[in-house]
Tab-separated table of C-alpha atoms in Angstrom:
chain	number	residue	atom	x	y	z
A	1	MET	CA	-26.736	-35.160	6.081
A	2	LYS	CA	-27.392	-37.663	3.301
A	3	ARG	CA	-30.419	-35.620	2.208
A	4	HIS	CA	-28.274	-32.487	1.997
A	5	LEU	CA	-25.625	-34.318	-0.015
A	6	LYS	CA	-28.241	-35.638	-2.430
A	7	ILE	CA	-29.767	-32.181	-2.865
A	8	LEU	CA	-26.265	-30.732	-3.351
A	9	GLU	CA	-25.624	-33.378	-6.032
A	10	HIS	CA	-28.844	-32.352	-7.761
A	11	ALA	CA	-27.929	-28.665	-7.468
A	12	LEU	CA	-24.507	-29.309	-9.004
A	13	SER	CA	-25.944	-31.359	-11.862
A	14	SER	CA	-28.411	-28.528	-12.469
A	15	LEU	CA	-25.483	-26.064	-12.613
A	16	ARG	CA	-23.682	-28.510	-14.921
A	17	ARG	CA	-26.622	-28.320	-17.357
A	18	ARG	CA	-26.010	-24.547	-17.569
A	19	THR	CA	-22.203	-24.808	-17.757
A	20	GLY	CA	-21.639	-21.630	-19.784
A	21	LYS	CA	-23.813	-19.401	-17.608
A	22	SER	CA	-22.527	-20.899	-14.345
A	23	LEU	CA	-18.887	-20.502	-15.387
A	24	ALA	CA	-19.477	-16.903	-16.524
A	25	ILE	CA	-21.047	-16.042	-13.157
A	26	ILE	CA	-18.194	-17.726	-11.231
A	27	VAL	CA	-15.522	-15.898	-13.269
A	28	VAL	CA	-17.154	-12.436	-12.899
A	29	TYR	CA	-17.952	-13.052	-9.236
A	30	ALA	CA	-14.386	-14.285	-8.499
A	31	PHE	CA	-12.859	-11.308	-10.342
A	32	THR	CA	-15.018	-8.867	-8.366
A	33	ILE	CA	-13.984	-10.490	-5.089
A	34	ALA	CA	-10.326	-10.504	-6.179
A	35	VAL	CA	-10.462	-6.736	-6.800
A	36	LEU	CA	-12.221	-6.027	-3.485
A	37	ALA	CA	-9.835	-8.283	-1.557
A	38	SER	CA	-6.755	-6.866	-3.336
A	39	VAL	CA	-7.683	-3.330	-2.262
A	40	LEU	CA	-8.255	-4.482	1.315
A	41	PHE	CA	-5.037	-6.572	1.475
A	42	LEU	CA	-2.842	-3.901	-0.111
A	43	THR	CA	-4.072	-1.044	2.073
A	44	HIS	CA	-3.925	-3.187	5.212
A	45	ALA	CA	-0.371	-4.379	4.473
A	46	LEU	CA	0.852	-0.853	3.682
A	47	ARG	CA	-0.843	0.591	6.759
A	48	THR	CA	0.619	-2.093	9.026
A	49	GLU	CA	4.068	-1.644	7.458
A	50	ALA	CA	3.898	2.143	7.928
A	51	ASN	CA	2.728	1.755	11.528
A	52	LEU	CA	5.521	-0.687	12.346
A	53	LEU	CA	8.306	1.229	10.628
A	54	LEU	CA	7.377	4.758	11.582
A	55	THR	CA	7.316	3.973	15.280
A	56	ALA	CA	11.111	4.325	14.930
A	57	ALA	CA	10.717	7.848	13.484
A	58	PRO	CA	11.796	10.815	15.627
A	59	ASP	CA	9.423	11.602	18.505
A	60	LEU	CA	8.996	15.124	17.210
A	61	ILE	CA	9.885	16.969	14.024
A	62	VAL	CA	10.031	20.727	14.447
A	63	GLN	CA	9.546	22.807	11.321
A	64	ARG	CA	9.646	26.553	11.055
A	65	GLN	CA	6.907	28.280	9.125
A	66	ILE	CA	6.860	31.838	7.855
A	67	ALA	CA	3.815	33.201	6.000
A	68	GLY	CA	2.421	29.695	5.845
A	69	ARG	CA	5.498	28.322	4.099
A	70	HIS	CA	8.157	25.961	5.332
A	71	GLU	CA	11.383	27.846	6.202
A	72	LEU	CA	14.860	26.799	7.299
A	73	VAL	CA	15.364	26.485	11.060
A	74	PRO	CA	18.262	28.318	12.780
A	75	TYR	CA	20.465	26.101	14.985
A	76	GLN	CA	19.658	28.386	17.962
A	77	TYR	CA	16.175	26.855	17.971
A	78	ALA	CA	17.781	23.484	18.653
A	79	GLU	CA	19.508	24.998	21.691
A	80	THR	CA	16.231	26.474	22.977
A	81	ILE	CA	14.459	23.113	22.603
A	82	ARG	CA	17.368	21.233	24.206
A	83	GLN	CA	16.902	23.343	27.362
A	84	LEU	CA	13.330	22.098	27.835
A	85	PRO	CA	12.998	19.474	30.587
A	86	GLY	CA	12.364	15.961	29.208
A	87	VAL	CA	14.156	16.515	25.882
A	88	ALA	CA	16.841	13.867	25.322
A	89	ASN	CA	18.337	15.047	22.060
A	90	VAL	CA	17.775	17.558	19.274
A	91	GLN	CA	19.347	16.887	15.920
A	92	PRO	CA	19.153	19.278	12.973
A	93	ARG	CA	18.143	17.466	9.755
A	94	LEU	CA	19.385	18.690	6.413
A	95	TRP	CA	17.462	17.452	3.398
A	96	GLY	CA	15.757	18.688	0.247
A	97	TYR	CA	14.353	17.794	-3.148
A	98	TYR	CA	16.151	17.574	-6.470
A	99	TYR	CA	14.534	17.436	-9.906
A	100	ASP	CA	16.637	15.421	-12.312
A	101	ALA	CA	15.939	16.803	-15.786
A	102	LEU	CA	17.664	13.800	-17.382
A	103	THR	CA	15.217	11.235	-16.068
A	104	LYS	CA	12.360	13.666	-15.214
A	105	ALA	CA	12.371	12.187	-11.719
A	106	ASN	CA	12.434	13.801	-8.279
A	107	TYR	CA	15.019	12.647	-5.754
A	108	THR	CA	15.144	13.314	-2.041
A	109	LEU	CA	18.653	14.419	-1.046
A	110	MET	CA	19.514	13.799	2.572
A	111	GLY	CA	22.534	14.705	4.672
A	112	VAL	CA	23.891	12.265	7.247
A	113	ASP	CA	26.408	12.867	9.999
A	114	GLN	CA	29.677	11.035	9.768
A	115	GLY	CA	29.143	9.238	13.086
A	116	LEU	CA	26.726	6.734	11.532
A	117	PRO	CA	27.786	3.093	11.174
A	118	ALA	CA	29.413	2.581	7.748
A	119	GLU	CA	27.878	-0.835	7.039
A	120	TRP	CA	24.156	-1.466	7.273
A	121	PRO	CA	22.204	-4.631	6.609
A	122	LEU	CA	20.091	-3.076	3.836
A	123	ILE	CA	22.849	-1.405	1.873
A	124	GLU	CA	25.207	-2.862	-0.669
A	125	GLY	CA	28.530	-1.112	-0.123
A	126	ARG	CA	28.770	1.555	2.583
A	127	MET	CA	27.349	4.907	3.611
A	128	PRO	CA	29.159	8.066	2.370
A	129	GLU	CA	31.934	9.229	4.677
A	130	ASP	CA	33.661	11.896	2.640
A	131	ILE	CA	32.845	14.695	0.220
A	132	ALA	CA	31.929	13.697	-3.339
A	133	GLU	CA	30.482	10.397	-2.089
A	134	CYS	CA	26.866	9.289	-1.951
A	135	ALA	CA	24.611	6.323	-1.343
A	136	VAL	CA	21.521	5.979	-3.523
A	137	GLY	CA	18.181	4.207	-3.321
A	138	ALA	CA	17.358	1.265	-5.601
A	139	GLY	CA	15.001	3.483	-7.645
A	140	VAL	CA	17.673	6.109	-8.314
A	141	ALA	CA	20.194	3.380	-9.181
A	142	ALA	CA	17.683	1.879	-11.633
A	143	VAL	CA	16.789	5.130	-13.436
A	144	ARG	CA	20.408	6.268	-13.690
A	145	GLY	CA	21.835	2.795	-14.395
A	146	LEU	CA	24.189	3.056	-11.404
A	147	ARG	CA	26.359	0.382	-9.836
A	148	LEU	CA	28.803	0.593	-6.961
A	149	ASP	CA	31.719	2.994	-7.561
A	150	ASP	CA	29.939	4.552	-10.560
A	151	ASP	CA	29.728	8.335	-10.818
A	152	LEU	CA	26.481	10.227	-10.292
A	153	ALA	CA	26.380	13.718	-11.822
A	154	LEU	CA	23.978	16.241	-10.264
A	155	ILE	CA	23.589	19.990	-10.823
A	156	ASP	CA	24.031	22.037	-7.640
A	157	SER	CA	22.343	25.301	-6.618
A	158	SER	CA	24.979	27.358	-8.506
A	159	ASN	CA	24.113	25.431	-11.692
A	160	ILE	CA	27.447	23.631	-11.631
A	161	GLY	CA	27.674	19.914	-12.288
A	162	ARG	CA	29.072	17.816	-9.462
A	163	ILE	CA	30.258	14.251	-9.584
A	164	PHE	CA	29.567	11.891	-6.688
A	165	THR	CA	31.014	8.425	-6.355
A	166	VAL	CA	28.339	5.887	-5.448
A	167	THR	CA	29.663	4.151	-2.343
A	168	GLY	CA	26.428	2.375	-1.476
A	169	ILE	CA	23.126	1.299	-3.017
A	170	PHE	CA	20.144	0.637	-0.778
A	171	GLN	CA	18.837	-2.846	-1.477
A	172	PRO	CA	15.395	-3.312	-3.094
A	173	GLU	CA	14.022	-4.583	0.262
A	174	SER	CA	14.406	-1.028	1.561
A	175	SER	CA	12.671	0.581	-1.442
A	176	LEU	CA	9.578	1.435	0.538
A	177	LEU	CA	11.769	3.784	2.592
A	178	ALA	CA	14.718	4.737	0.429
A	179	ASN	CA	13.746	4.283	-3.214
A	180	ASP	CA	14.378	7.914	-4.215
A	181	LEU	CA	17.046	8.779	-1.637
A	182	VAL	CA	20.457	10.215	-2.430
A	183	VAL	CA	22.370	10.307	0.844
A	184	MET	CA	25.563	12.342	1.279
A	185	THR	CA	27.409	13.937	4.174
A	186	THR	CA	25.730	16.926	5.811
A	187	GLU	CA	28.531	19.285	4.846
A	188	GLU	CA	28.411	18.158	1.235
A	189	LEU	CA	24.634	18.628	1.110
A	190	ARG	CA	24.931	22.097	2.694
A	191	ASP	CA	27.380	23.058	-0.017
A	192	PHE	CA	25.283	21.440	-2.777
A	193	PHE	CA	22.050	23.257	-1.917
A	194	GLY	CA	23.799	26.452	-0.753
A	195	PHE	CA	22.247	26.301	2.745
A	196	ALA	CA	23.526	29.106	4.998
A	197	ASP	CA	25.704	28.002	7.914
A	198	GLY	CA	23.791	27.383	11.134
A	199	GLN	CA	20.519	26.505	9.387
A	200	ALA	CA	18.744	23.185	8.954
A	201	THR	CA	15.660	21.972	7.096
A	202	ASP	CA	14.019	20.915	10.361
A	203	LEU	CA	14.853	19.508	13.783
A	204	ALA	CA	14.433	15.918	14.980
A	205	VAL	CA	13.708	15.753	18.697
A	206	ARG	CA	14.018	12.684	20.934
A	207	ILE	CA	12.118	12.741	24.204
A	208	TYR	CA	12.831	10.581	27.252
A	209	ASN	CA	9.238	9.788	28.151
A	210	PRO	CA	6.890	9.144	25.192
A	211	ARG	CA	3.939	10.278	27.318
A	212	GLU	CA	5.426	13.771	27.437
A	213	ILE	CA	5.632	14.217	23.649
A	214	ASP	CA	2.410	16.243	23.364
A	215	VAL	CA	3.294	18.396	26.375
A	216	ILE	CA	6.756	19.155	24.989
A	217	ALA	CA	5.250	19.898	21.548
A	218	ARG	CA	2.979	22.485	23.212
A	219	LYS	CA	5.962	23.962	25.102
A	220	ILE	CA	7.961	24.265	21.864
A	221	LYS	CA	5.043	26.016	20.204
A	222	ARG	CA	4.829	28.438	23.158
A	223	GLU	CA	8.594	29.143	23.225
A	224	LEU	CA	8.983	29.346	19.447
A	225	PRO	CA	5.602	30.441	18.054
A	226	GLU	CA	6.553	30.255	14.371
A	227	THR	CA	7.413	26.559	14.635
A	228	ARG	CA	5.202	23.611	13.787
A	229	PRO	CA	5.947	20.535	15.892
A	230	ILE	CA	4.811	17.278	14.259
A	231	THR	CA	4.519	14.382	16.686
A	232	ARG	CA	5.202	10.761	15.752
A	233	SER	CA	1.583	9.844	16.415
A	234	GLU	CA	0.545	12.508	13.862
A	235	ILE	CA	2.893	10.924	11.311
A	236	VAL	CA	1.412	7.473	11.952
A	237	ARG	CA	-2.141	8.898	11.829
A	238	THR	CA	-1.375	10.495	8.454
A	239	TYR	CA	-0.481	7.067	7.049
A	240	ASP	CA	-3.601	5.594	8.580
A	241	ALA	CA	-5.550	8.153	6.545
A	242	VAL	CA	-3.451	7.707	3.393
A	243	PHE	CA	-3.820	3.934	3.317
A	244	ASN	CA	-7.377	3.807	4.389
A	245	TRP	CA	-9.380	1.818	1.844
A	246	ARG	CA	-11.683	4.836	1.524
A	247	SER	CA	-8.985	7.115	0.155
A	248	GLY	CA	-8.656	8.417	-3.386
A	249	MET	CA	-8.218	6.051	-6.260
A	250	LEU	CA	-8.548	2.942	-4.114
A	251	LEU	CA	-12.067	4.028	-3.289
A	252	THR	CA	-12.758	4.284	-7.031
A	253	VAL	CA	-11.492	0.750	-7.627
A	254	PHE	CA	-13.285	-0.561	-4.551
A	255	ALA	CA	-16.536	1.190	-5.487
A	256	SER	CA	-16.391	-0.077	-9.097
A	257	ALA	CA	-15.950	-3.657	-7.906
A	258	LEU	CA	-18.749	-3.208	-5.376
A	259	VAL	CA	-21.097	-1.821	-8.024
A	260	ALA	CA	-20.228	-4.741	-10.335
A	261	PHE	CA	-21.065	-7.152	-7.514
A	262	CYS	CA	-24.353	-5.349	-6.775
A	263	ILE	CA	-25.347	-5.606	-10.459
A	264	LEU	CA	-24.555	-9.337	-10.383
A	265	ALA	CA	-26.596	-9.865	-7.208
A	266	TRP	CA	-29.425	-7.641	-8.495
A	267	ASP	CA	-29.587	-9.608	-11.742
A	268	LYS	CA	-29.920	-12.816	-9.742
A	269	ALA	CA	-32.476	-11.345	-7.346
A	270	THR	CA	-34.818	-9.880	-9.940
A	271	GLY	CA	-35.830	-13.100	-11.537
A	272	LEU	CA	-35.337	-16.604	-12.766
A	273	SER	CA	-34.839	-17.713	-16.324
A	274	ALA	CA	-37.667	-19.595	-18.033
A	275	GLU	CA	-35.616	-22.788	-17.806
A	276	GLU	CA	-35.105	-22.405	-14.061
A	277	ARG	CA	-38.823	-21.669	-13.606
A	278	ARG	CA	-39.765	-24.804	-15.555
A	279	GLU	CA	-37.321	-26.853	-13.500
A	280	ILE	CA	-38.927	-25.648	-10.257
A	281	GLY	CA	-42.390	-26.413	-11.672
A	282	ILE	CA	-41.380	-29.952	-12.645
A	283	LEU	CA	-39.798	-30.591	-9.240
A	284	LYS	CA	-42.975	-29.384	-7.513
A	285	ALA	CA	-45.098	-31.514	-9.858
A	286	ILE	CA	-43.149	-34.681	-9.041
A	287	GLY	CA	-43.585	-34.123	-5.329
A	288	TRP	CA	-40.776	-31.906	-4.046
A	289	ASP	CA	-41.670	-29.638	-1.096
A	290	THR	CA	-41.139	-25.884	-1.155
A	291	ALA	CA	-38.529	-26.438	1.582
A	292	ASP	CA	-36.669	-28.941	-0.658
A	293	ILE	CA	-36.627	-26.478	-3.544
A	294	LEU	CA	-35.377	-23.702	-1.288
A	295	LEU	CA	-32.664	-26.045	-0.015
A	296	LEU	CA	-31.755	-26.917	-3.605
A	297	LYS	CA	-31.435	-23.240	-4.543
A	298	PHE	CA	-29.544	-22.538	-1.299
A	299	TRP	CA	-26.931	-25.190	-2.175
A	300	GLU	CA	-26.787	-23.914	-5.741
A	301	GLY	CA	-26.032	-20.404	-4.439
A	302	VAL	CA	-23.508	-21.697	-1.894
A	303	ALA	CA	-21.700	-23.768	-4.547
A	304	VAL	CA	-21.301	-20.776	-6.864
A	305	ALA	CA	-20.560	-18.220	-4.127
A	306	LEU	CA	-18.080	-20.371	-2.196
A	307	THR	CA	-16.151	-21.407	-5.314
A	308	ALA	CA	-16.013	-17.808	-6.575
A	309	PHE	CA	-15.078	-16.448	-3.142
A	310	LEU	CA	-12.205	-18.889	-2.664
A	311	LEU	CA	-10.969	-18.375	-6.246
A	312	GLY	CA	-11.125	-14.582	-5.774
A	313	LEU	CA	-9.393	-14.785	-2.409
A	314	VAL	CA	-6.540	-16.915	-3.752
A	315	GLY	CA	-6.285	-14.586	-6.768
A	316	ALA	CA	-6.045	-11.516	-4.510
A	317	LEU	CA	-3.435	-13.130	-2.225
A	318	VAL	CA	-1.278	-14.095	-5.209
A	319	HIS	CA	-1.777	-10.690	-6.873
A	320	VAL	CA	-0.855	-8.624	-3.811
A	321	PHE	CA	1.733	-10.684	-1.960
A	322	LEU	CA	3.409	-12.827	-4.604
A	323	LEU	CA	3.224	-10.528	-7.645
A	324	GLY	CA	3.486	-7.184	-5.787
A	325	ALA	CA	0.023	-5.870	-6.787
A	326	PRO	CA	0.974	-4.907	-10.383
A	327	LEU	CA	-2.616	-4.060	-11.381
A	328	LEU	CA	-3.283	-1.808	-8.384
A	329	SER	CA	0.135	-0.151	-8.353
A	330	ALA	CA	-0.500	0.985	-11.932
A	331	VAL	CA	-3.622	2.734	-10.623
A	332	ILE	CA	-2.069	4.377	-7.572
A	333	LYS	CA	1.261	5.240	-9.202
A	334	GLY	CA	0.164	8.751	-10.235
A	335	TRP	CA	3.015	10.813	-11.683
A	336	SER	CA	5.830	9.203	-9.745
A	337	VAL	CA	8.593	8.415	-12.217
A	338	ILE	CA	10.400	6.495	-9.501
A	339	PHE	CA	7.924	4.150	-7.909
A	340	PRO	CA	8.880	1.321	-5.561
A	341	ASP	CA	8.079	-2.311	-6.217
A	342	PHE	CA	5.745	-3.429	-3.480
A	343	GLU	CA	7.670	-6.158	-1.681
A	344	LEU	CA	5.195	-6.218	1.131
A	345	THR	CA	5.322	-8.252	4.283
A	346	PRO	CA	2.101	-10.302	4.024
A	347	TYR	CA	0.196	-8.878	6.968
A	348	LEU	CA	-3.247	-10.474	6.777
A	349	ASP	CA	-6.294	-9.706	8.813
A	350	LEU	CA	-8.625	-12.701	9.243
A	351	TYR	CA	-11.342	-10.363	10.463
A	352	GLN	CA	-11.271	-8.546	7.096
A	353	VAL	CA	-11.497	-11.871	5.234
A	354	CYS	CA	-14.490	-12.940	7.352
A	355	ILE	CA	-16.244	-9.603	6.761
A	356	LEU	CA	-15.569	-9.877	3.025
A	357	ALA	CA	-16.919	-13.453	3.014
A	358	PHE	CA	-20.051	-12.404	4.861
A	359	LEU	CA	-20.673	-9.366	2.660
A	360	THR	CA	-20.205	-11.205	-0.627
A	361	ILE	CA	-21.474	-14.757	-0.036
A	362	THR	CA	-24.639	-13.938	1.949
A	363	PRO	CA	-26.211	-11.443	-0.522
A	364	TYR	CA	-25.579	-13.814	-3.424
A	365	VAL	CA	-27.115	-16.825	-1.666
A	366	VAL	CA	-30.097	-14.747	-0.502
A	367	SER	CA	-30.594	-13.341	-4.001
A	368	THR	CA	-30.587	-16.915	-5.360
A	369	VAL	CA	-33.091	-18.235	-2.832
A	370	ILE	CA	-35.686	-15.396	-2.782
A	371	PRO	CA	-36.858	-15.536	-6.447
A	372	SER	CA	-36.936	-19.346	-6.217
A	373	TRP	CA	-39.123	-19.112	-3.146
A	374	LYS	CA	-41.531	-16.894	-5.112
A	375	ALA	CA	-41.680	-19.514	-7.895
A	376	ALA	CA	-41.822	-22.459	-5.475
A	377	VAL	CA	-44.917	-21.231	-3.638
A	378	THR	CA	-46.800	-20.737	-6.918
A	379	ASP	CA	-48.873	-23.493	-8.478
A	380	PRO	CA	-46.538	-25.811	-10.522
A	381	ASP	CA	-48.831	-25.784	-13.535
A	382	SER	CA	-48.872	-21.984	-13.802
A	383	VAL	CA	-45.114	-21.839	-13.110
A	384	MET	CA	-44.428	-24.195	-16.023
A	385	ARG	CA	-46.771	-22.208	-18.300
A	386	MET	CA	-45.112	-18.818	-17.483
B	1	MET	CA	-22.490	-38.431	-6.124
B	2	MET	CA	-19.848	-37.687	-8.757
B	3	TYR	CA	-20.497	-33.939	-8.937
B	4	CYS	CA	-20.664	-33.751	-5.167
B	5	ARG	CA	-17.237	-35.363	-4.840
B	6	MET	CA	-15.782	-33.092	-7.506
B	7	PHE	CA	-17.217	-29.982	-5.851
B	8	LEU	CA	-16.081	-30.945	-2.351
B	9	GLY	CA	-12.647	-31.830	-3.748
B	10	THR	CA	-12.382	-28.421	-5.458
B	11	ILE	CA	-13.483	-26.580	-2.318
B	12	LEU	CA	-11.034	-28.595	-0.196
B	13	LEU	CA	-8.252	-27.853	-2.671
B	14	LEU	CA	-9.017	-24.105	-2.676
B	15	LEU	CA	-9.302	-24.096	1.119
B	16	SER	CA	-5.939	-25.865	1.405
B	17	VAL	CA	-4.318	-23.340	-0.949
B	18	THR	CA	-5.822	-20.428	1.047
B	19	THR	CA	-4.771	-21.958	4.357
B	20	GLY	CA	-1.309	-22.629	2.916
B	21	ILE	CA	-0.975	-18.978	1.872
B	22	PHE	CA	-2.137	-17.860	5.331
B	23	PHE	CA	0.447	-20.106	7.017
B	24	TRP	CA	3.135	-18.885	4.612
B	25	ALA	CA	2.122	-15.276	5.382
B	26	ASP	CA	2.262	-15.978	9.102
B	27	ARG	CA	5.773	-17.448	8.796
B	28	GLN	CA	6.907	-14.583	6.589
B	29	VAL	CA	5.662	-12.064	9.148
B	30	ALA	CA	7.406	-13.962	11.950
B	31	THR	CA	10.741	-14.273	10.126
B	32	GLN	CA	10.646	-10.793	8.607
B	33	ALA	CA	9.769	-9.272	11.975
B	34	GLN	CA	13.147	-10.520	13.189
B	35	SER	CA	15.238	-9.647	10.160
B	36	LEU	CA	13.809	-7.320	7.526
B	37	THR	CA	11.443	-5.266	9.654
B	38	SER	CA	14.064	-4.671	12.323
B	39	ALA	CA	16.616	-3.692	9.641
B	40	ARG	CA	14.087	-1.299	8.106
B	41	ARG	CA	13.244	0.147	11.531
B	42	GLU	CA	16.946	0.659	12.193
B	43	MET	CA	17.175	2.502	8.892
B	44	VAL	CA	14.257	4.768	9.877
B	45	ARG	CA	15.939	5.435	13.238
B	46	GLN	CA	19.414	6.118	11.842
B	47	LEU	CA	18.311	8.258	8.899
B	48	GLN	CA	15.524	9.872	10.988
B	49	LEU	CA	12.996	9.166	8.246
B	50	THR	CA	9.439	10.354	8.635
B	51	ASP	CA	7.732	9.000	5.516
B	52	LEU	CA	7.550	6.110	3.080
B	53	ALA	CA	9.138	6.722	-0.337
B	54	ILE	CA	6.122	5.867	-2.473
B	55	TRP	CA	4.881	8.909	-4.397
B	56	THR	CA	7.667	11.169	-5.640
B	57	GLU	CA	5.734	13.568	-7.868
B	58	ALA	CA	5.167	16.341	-5.321
B	59	ARG	CA	6.513	17.248	-1.914
B	60	TYR	CA	3.153	16.761	-0.240
B	61	SER	CA	2.907	13.255	-1.670
B	62	ARG	CA	6.564	12.342	-1.011
B	63	HIS	CA	6.309	13.497	2.605
B	64	PRO	CA	2.576	13.539	3.431
B	65	SER	CA	3.262	13.823	7.153
B	66	GLN	CA	5.499	16.870	6.652
B	67	ALA	CA	3.312	18.739	4.153
B	68	ASP	CA	2.598	22.339	5.086
B	69	LEU	CA	-1.063	21.866	5.859
B	70	PHE	CA	-1.799	25.528	6.381
B	71	THR	CA	-0.492	26.688	3.055
B	72	PRO	CA	-3.019	27.627	0.407
B	73	PHE	CA	-2.991	25.335	-2.641
B	74	GLN	CA	-1.838	22.314	-0.641
B	75	GLU	CA	-4.167	19.392	-0.696
B	76	PHE	CA	-5.280	17.229	2.157
B	77	PRO	CA	-2.394	14.815	2.856
B	78	GLY	CA	-4.612	11.798	2.232
B	79	ALA	CA	-5.320	12.881	-1.336
B	80	LEU	CA	-3.312	10.858	-3.820
B	81	GLU	CA	-3.630	13.066	-6.866
B	82	HIS	CA	-3.717	16.806	-7.342
B	83	PHE	CA	-5.038	16.730	-10.889
B	84	PRO	CA	-7.413	14.067	-12.199
B	85	ALA	CA	-5.370	14.105	-15.419
B	86	GLY	CA	-2.637	12.256	-13.532
B	87	SER	CA	-4.946	9.261	-13.293
B	88	LEU	CA	-5.244	9.036	-17.061
B	89	LEU	CA	-1.803	10.098	-18.289
B	90	ALA	CA	1.115	7.872	-17.458
B	91	PRO	CA	4.347	9.441	-16.184
B	92	PRO	CA	7.337	9.465	-18.551
B	93	SER	CA	9.248	6.223	-18.789
B	94	PHE	CA	12.594	6.332	-17.030
B	95	ASN	CA	14.418	3.968	-19.339
B	96	LEU	CA	17.360	5.819	-20.843
B	97	ASN	CA	17.858	5.117	-24.524
B	98	THR	CA	21.576	5.783	-24.498
B	99	GLN	CA	24.152	5.460	-21.762
B	100	LEU	CA	27.696	6.721	-22.148
B	101	LYS	CA	30.431	5.465	-19.861
B	102	VAL	CA	33.577	7.567	-19.735
B	103	ALA	CA	36.694	6.134	-18.102
B	104	LEU	CA	40.309	7.247	-17.860
B	105	ARG	CA	42.891	5.195	-19.757
B	106	ALA	CA	46.297	4.337	-18.333
B	107	GLY	CA	47.902	7.305	-20.135
B	108	GLY	CA	45.470	9.732	-18.518
B	109	LYS	CA	43.461	10.324	-21.748
B	110	SER	CA	39.782	9.655	-21.722
C-alpha cells in the first residue's frame, strides 16, 4: 500500500511538472465525458418519463385511414367497437392543429367534455366549461403573453377571428405534456374547426383486461378494415425508439464526442514525448524495475482519467438535471417555435454510469501504459538517446 | 506525500459531489413519484394524451405515435428532422416586439 502511495506521489509530481499539458488533457477529456454522459442522461430521463406517463394513455387509439391518409371517424364506429366483448369504454376524441401566423407557432387544439374536474393540480385557474373559454399550455401563454382572464384571438375555419377567455394556464411542470395545448369544450372545438356532427378525430378505447388489448385491436381491424388501432404498448415503443441514444441528432453529438475521445486515446497510445522517454530512461538507470515504471504510468493514467471522469460526470449531471440541458436542447430543438423547458425528473441509471466509466477510463489507462511498457523494456541508454 | 493528499482530497470531493447528486436525484424521484408524476399521469388520463409535447414543427413530430406510417412522404417516427437544413437554421424567435392591450372603459368606449 505504502509502495503504491509513493509511486502515486511520484506520478502526480511528474504530472505537476507538465502542468499545462496535463490540465489540457483533463479539460478535453472531462468535456468529452460530459457530452457523452449528457446524451445518455437526457435520453434515459426522457425515455423513463415517457414510459411512466404514457402508461396512463388510452389502451387503444382507433384512427380511420382512407387512401393512406388520416380521416375523421364517424361516431357509429364507436358503437361498433363498444359492442365488442372486453371493451370498457369508447370515447371520441376531437383535436387538431392550428398554425398561428402571428407567432409562427403550431398549437394543438383539443376538445374536452364538460364532465371533467374543473380544478387540477397542474393548472393555474380552471378548465374551460363554457363556449369562448380555453385553457392554454405554458408555451402558448409565453408566446402570446397571456395571463389568466386575458383574451386569446384565433382564426377559425371560416376565417373569422374568435376571442377566447383564458380560464386556465397549465403550469410549467406540465410543459412536457401540455406546452402547446389550447383546450376548449368539445362543442366549441367542433364549431371552430367546422367538424361535421357525429364525427371525431379518433377514438380512445379503454379495455377491461390489458392482456386482451392486442386481441381487441385485431377484432377492430377485422370489423372495421379501414381503421388503424394503435395500442398503448406501440405508443410506448415509439418513445423508446425516439429517445434511444442512437437516434438522429443525438447520435451525431454522441459520435462526435466518441471520435474526440478516440483521437485523445490514440494520441496517447501512439507514443511518448521525448521528455517522458528520458524520464523512463533515467528511472531505469537509477534502478527502477519495468514493473515499477508500468505501475507509475498506470497511476498517472488513473489520476488523469479518474479526475476527468468525475469532473465530466458532475458537469453532465448539473447540465442535464439542474440547468435543463440547454446545450443539447438547442441541438434537438429543430424547428419547434414552442419548445418546452426540460424540467426532468432525475432518473439515473447506475448501470449506464458504470458502463461509461469502464468504456472511458480503461482505454485511456491502457493507452498510457502500453507505450511506456515499450520504452521500459528497452535499454535505458538507448531510450535516453532517442 | 503532498500531491497524493491533494489528489485524494480532490477525488474524495468529486466523489462526494457525485454521490450527493445521486442521493438528491433519488429523493427527487421518490418525492416526484408521489406528487408531480402522479399529477402528470392524471393529466394524461383525463385529457387522453398519447404523446409528449416536445417537437411542434410537424404533425409527425408532435404526435410521433399517431403519425400515419403508411403515407408516402412521412418519415420514420424516430427521425427528428425532415430536412437537414433545420439543424442549421434556427426557428423564428417567438418574442413579440409589440403587445397591444385593449380594455373597455366604464363608459363602454374602448
